[in-house]
Short mmCIF file of C-alpha atoms in Angstrom, two decimals:
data_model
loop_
_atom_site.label_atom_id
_atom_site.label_comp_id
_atom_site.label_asym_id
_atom_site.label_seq_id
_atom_site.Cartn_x
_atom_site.Cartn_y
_atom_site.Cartn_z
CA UNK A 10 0.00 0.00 0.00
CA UNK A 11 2.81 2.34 0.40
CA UNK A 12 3.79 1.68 -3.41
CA UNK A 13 -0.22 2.42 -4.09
CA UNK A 14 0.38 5.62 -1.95
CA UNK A 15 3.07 7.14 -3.80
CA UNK A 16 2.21 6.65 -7.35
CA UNK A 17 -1.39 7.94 -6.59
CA UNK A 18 0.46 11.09 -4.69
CA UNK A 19 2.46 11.57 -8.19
CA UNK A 20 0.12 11.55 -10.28
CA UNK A 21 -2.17 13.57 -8.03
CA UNK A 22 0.76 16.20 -8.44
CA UNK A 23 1.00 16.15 -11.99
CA UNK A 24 -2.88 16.05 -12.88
CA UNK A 25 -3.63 18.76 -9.98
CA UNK A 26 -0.75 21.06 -10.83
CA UNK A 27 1.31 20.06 -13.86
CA UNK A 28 -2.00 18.91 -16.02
CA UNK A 29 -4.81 21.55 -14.71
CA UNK A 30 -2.00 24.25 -15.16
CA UNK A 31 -1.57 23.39 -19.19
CA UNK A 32 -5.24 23.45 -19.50
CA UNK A 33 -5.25 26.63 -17.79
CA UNK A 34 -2.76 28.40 -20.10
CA UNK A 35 -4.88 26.77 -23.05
CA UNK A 36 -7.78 28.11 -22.64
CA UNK A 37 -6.78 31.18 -21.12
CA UNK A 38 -3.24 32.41 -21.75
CA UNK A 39 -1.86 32.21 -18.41
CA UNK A 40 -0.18 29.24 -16.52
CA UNK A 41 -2.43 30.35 -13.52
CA UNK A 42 1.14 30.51 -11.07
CA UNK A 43 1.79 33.82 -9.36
CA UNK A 44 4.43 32.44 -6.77
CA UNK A 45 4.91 33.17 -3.17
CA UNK A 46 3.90 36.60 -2.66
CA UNK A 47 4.69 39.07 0.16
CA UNK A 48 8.43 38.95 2.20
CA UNK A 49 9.59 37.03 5.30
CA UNK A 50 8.20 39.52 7.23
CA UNK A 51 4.50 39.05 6.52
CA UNK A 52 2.12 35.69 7.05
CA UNK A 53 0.94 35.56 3.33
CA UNK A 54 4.67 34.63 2.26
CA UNK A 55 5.07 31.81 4.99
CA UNK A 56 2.01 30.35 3.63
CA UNK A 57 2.84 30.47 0.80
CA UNK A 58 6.85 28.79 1.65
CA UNK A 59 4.97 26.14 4.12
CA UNK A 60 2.44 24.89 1.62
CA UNK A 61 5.66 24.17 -0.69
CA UNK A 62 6.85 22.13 2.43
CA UNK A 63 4.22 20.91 3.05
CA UNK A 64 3.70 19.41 -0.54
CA UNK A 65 7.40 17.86 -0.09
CA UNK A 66 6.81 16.16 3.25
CA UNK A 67 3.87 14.79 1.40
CA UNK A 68 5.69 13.49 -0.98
CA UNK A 69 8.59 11.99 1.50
CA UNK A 70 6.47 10.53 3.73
CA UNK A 71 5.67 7.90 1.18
CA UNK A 72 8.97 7.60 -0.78
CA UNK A 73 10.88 6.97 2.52
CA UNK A 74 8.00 4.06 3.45
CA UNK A 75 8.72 2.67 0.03
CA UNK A 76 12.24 2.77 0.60
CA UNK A 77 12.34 1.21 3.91
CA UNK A 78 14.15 4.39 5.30
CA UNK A 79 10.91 4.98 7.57
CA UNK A 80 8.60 2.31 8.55
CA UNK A 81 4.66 2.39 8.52
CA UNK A 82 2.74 -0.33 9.93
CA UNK A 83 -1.44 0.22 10.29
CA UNK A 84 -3.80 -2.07 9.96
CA UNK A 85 -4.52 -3.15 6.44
CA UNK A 86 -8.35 -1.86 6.87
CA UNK A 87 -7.06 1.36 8.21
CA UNK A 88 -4.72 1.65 4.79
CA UNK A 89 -8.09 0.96 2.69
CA UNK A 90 -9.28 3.62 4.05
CA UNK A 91 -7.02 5.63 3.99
CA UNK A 92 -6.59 4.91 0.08
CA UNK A 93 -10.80 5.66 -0.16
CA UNK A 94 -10.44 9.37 1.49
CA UNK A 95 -6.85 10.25 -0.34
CA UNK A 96 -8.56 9.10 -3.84
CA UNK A 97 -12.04 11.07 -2.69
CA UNK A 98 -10.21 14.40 -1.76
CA UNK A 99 -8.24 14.29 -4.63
CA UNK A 100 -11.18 14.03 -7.31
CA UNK A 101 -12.95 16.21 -5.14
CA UNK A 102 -9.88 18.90 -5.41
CA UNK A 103 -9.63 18.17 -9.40
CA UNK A 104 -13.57 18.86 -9.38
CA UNK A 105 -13.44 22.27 -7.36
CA UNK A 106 -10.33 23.74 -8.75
CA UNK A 107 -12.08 22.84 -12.44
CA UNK A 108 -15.73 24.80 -11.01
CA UNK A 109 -13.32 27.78 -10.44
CA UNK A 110 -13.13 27.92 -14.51
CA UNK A 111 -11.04 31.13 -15.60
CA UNK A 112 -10.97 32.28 -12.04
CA UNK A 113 -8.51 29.38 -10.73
CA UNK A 114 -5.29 30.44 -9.78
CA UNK A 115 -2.16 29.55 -7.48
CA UNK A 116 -0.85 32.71 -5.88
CA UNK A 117 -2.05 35.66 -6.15
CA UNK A 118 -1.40 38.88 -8.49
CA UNK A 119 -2.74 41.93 -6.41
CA UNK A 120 -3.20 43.87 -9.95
CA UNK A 121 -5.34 40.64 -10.99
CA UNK A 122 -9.06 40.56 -11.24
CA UNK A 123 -10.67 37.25 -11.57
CA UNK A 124 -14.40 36.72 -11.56
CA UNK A 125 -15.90 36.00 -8.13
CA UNK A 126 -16.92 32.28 -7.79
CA UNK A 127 -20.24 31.44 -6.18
CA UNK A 128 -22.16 29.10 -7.46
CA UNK A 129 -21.62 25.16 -7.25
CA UNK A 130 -19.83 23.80 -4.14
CA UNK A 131 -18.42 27.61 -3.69
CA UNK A 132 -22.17 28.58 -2.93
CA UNK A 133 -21.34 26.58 0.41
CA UNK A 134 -17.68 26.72 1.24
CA UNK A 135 -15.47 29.85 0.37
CA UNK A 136 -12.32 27.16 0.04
CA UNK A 137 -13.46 23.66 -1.46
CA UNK A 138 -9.79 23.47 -3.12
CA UNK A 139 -8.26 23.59 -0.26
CA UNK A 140 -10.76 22.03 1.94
CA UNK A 141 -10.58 18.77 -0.63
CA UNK A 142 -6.45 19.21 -0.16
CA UNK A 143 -6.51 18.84 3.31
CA UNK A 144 -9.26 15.29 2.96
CA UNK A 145 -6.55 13.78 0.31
CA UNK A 146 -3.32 14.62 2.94
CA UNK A 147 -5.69 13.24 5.56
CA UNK A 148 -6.14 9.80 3.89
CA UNK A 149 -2.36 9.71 2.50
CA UNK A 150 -1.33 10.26 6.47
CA UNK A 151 -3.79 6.98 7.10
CA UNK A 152 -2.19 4.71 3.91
CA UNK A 153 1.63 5.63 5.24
CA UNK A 154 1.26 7.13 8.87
CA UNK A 155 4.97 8.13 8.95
CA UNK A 156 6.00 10.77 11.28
CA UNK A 157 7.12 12.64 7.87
CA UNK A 158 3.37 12.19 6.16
CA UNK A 159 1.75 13.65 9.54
CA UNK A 160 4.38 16.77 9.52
CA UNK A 161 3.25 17.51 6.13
CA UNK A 162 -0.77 17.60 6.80
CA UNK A 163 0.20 19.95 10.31
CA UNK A 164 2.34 21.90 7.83
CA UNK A 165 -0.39 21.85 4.83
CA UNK A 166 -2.99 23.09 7.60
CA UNK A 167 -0.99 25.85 8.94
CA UNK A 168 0.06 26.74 5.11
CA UNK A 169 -3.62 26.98 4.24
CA UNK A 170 -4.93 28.95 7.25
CA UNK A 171 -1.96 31.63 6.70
CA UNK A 172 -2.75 31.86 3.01
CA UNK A 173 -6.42 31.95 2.94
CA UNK A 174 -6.66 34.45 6.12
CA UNK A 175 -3.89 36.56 5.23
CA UNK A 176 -3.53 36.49 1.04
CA UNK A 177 -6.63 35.25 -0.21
CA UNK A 178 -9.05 36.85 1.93
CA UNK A 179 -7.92 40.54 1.85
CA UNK A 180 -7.13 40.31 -1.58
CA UNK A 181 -11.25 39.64 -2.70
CA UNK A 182 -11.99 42.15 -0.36
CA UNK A 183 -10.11 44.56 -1.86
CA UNK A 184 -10.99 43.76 -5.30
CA UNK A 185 -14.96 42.35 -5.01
CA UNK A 186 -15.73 44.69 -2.13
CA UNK A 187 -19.26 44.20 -0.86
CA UNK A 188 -19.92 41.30 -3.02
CA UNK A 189 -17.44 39.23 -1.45
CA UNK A 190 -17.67 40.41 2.27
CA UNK A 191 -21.35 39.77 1.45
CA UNK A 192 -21.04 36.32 -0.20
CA UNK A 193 -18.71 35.74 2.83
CA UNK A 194 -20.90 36.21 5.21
CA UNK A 195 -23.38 33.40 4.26
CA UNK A 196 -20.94 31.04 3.26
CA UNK A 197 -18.14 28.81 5.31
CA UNK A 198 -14.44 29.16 4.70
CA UNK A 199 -13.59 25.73 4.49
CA UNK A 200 -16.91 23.76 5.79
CA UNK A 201 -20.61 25.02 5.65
CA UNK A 202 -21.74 27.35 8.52
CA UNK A 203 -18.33 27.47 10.21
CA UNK A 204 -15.72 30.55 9.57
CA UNK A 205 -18.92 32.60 7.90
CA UNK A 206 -17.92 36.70 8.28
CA UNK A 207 -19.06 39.61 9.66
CA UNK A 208 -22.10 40.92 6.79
CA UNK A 209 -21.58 44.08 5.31
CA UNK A 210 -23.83 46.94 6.39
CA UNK A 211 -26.48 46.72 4.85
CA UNK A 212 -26.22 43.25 3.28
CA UNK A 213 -28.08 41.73 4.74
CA UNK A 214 -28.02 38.39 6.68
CA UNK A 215 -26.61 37.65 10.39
CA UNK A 216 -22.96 37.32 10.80
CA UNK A 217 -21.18 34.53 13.12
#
């Protein structure tokens, strides 16, 4: 299963990033990468460095199983289900990053202005992409439960918290305005109900 865990982690990198990024530049001109943005000194560029750890560990965790370097004994049922969740958060992942359409993006370019996503599974959760991310880490941890493969899911959770509350957040404030602070306010950030903000004046609706 640790084999099964790193060859679906490999090509979950390559269709996720390598593959949705060609189609990307296809149909729209642009690779869709904007890099880490920010400097040392603020929380949107250590997201931004940690998620790039985070992806790494991810990827270590079950190379150095395979290789015998670091062991990973669970229960063969456990593995199964681990296997179930990683393949179910990564479809889920291809499937939200692909409702995003022109709008999908990694980084962000503060002179950018994509469309504002709300409809689909973004009419319930701010952050499905991520949200799906986090499931797939979650059931690669349970396939090879190295310490390495847990690092990387604390790291990937840390990386998407900083990122989404410091980058993404201010940055479709600042360009949406009351349409986002609005559509914020009724959805969740990365589940429904929970992380919902404050509604604009006059919005309408009751915040958290």
């Amino acid at each position: 299963m640790t084999t099964v865990a790193l060859v679906l982690y490999v090509v979950a990198l390559v269709v996720l990033f390598g593959v949705r990024s060609w189609v990307h530049r296809v149909r729209t001109g642009s690779a869709g990468f904007h890099g880490i943005s920010g400097t040392p000194a603020q929380a949107g560029w250590w997201g931004g460095v940690l998620f790039v750890v985070a992806i790494v560990l991810g990827l270590a965790g079950p190379l150095l199983a395979v290789a015998g370097t670091v062991p990973a004994r669970v229960p063969a049922a456990v593995q199964v289900l681990g296997l179930l969740v990683a393949l179910s958060g990564f479809a889920a992942t291809l499937a939200a990053q692909t409702g995003m359409g022109a709008s999908w993006r990694i980084g962000v370019d503060p002179a950018e202005r994509t469309e504002l996503v709300t409809d689909g599974v973004f009419a319930h959760v701010r952050n499905p992409v991520f949200t799906a991310m986090l499931l797939a880490q979650a059931g690669v941890v349970l396939m090879v439960p190295t310490p390495v493969s847990v690092l990387g899911l604390v790291v990937l959770v840390v990386a998407v918290q900083l990122q989404v509350r410091a980058v993404e957040e201010p940055h479709l404030e600042a360009v949406h305005g009351v349409a986002y602070t609005a559509y914020a306010a009724r959805t969740g950030r990365f589940v429904p109900g929970v992380g919902r903000l404050p509604a604009p004046t006059g919005a309408g609706g009751r915040p958290d």
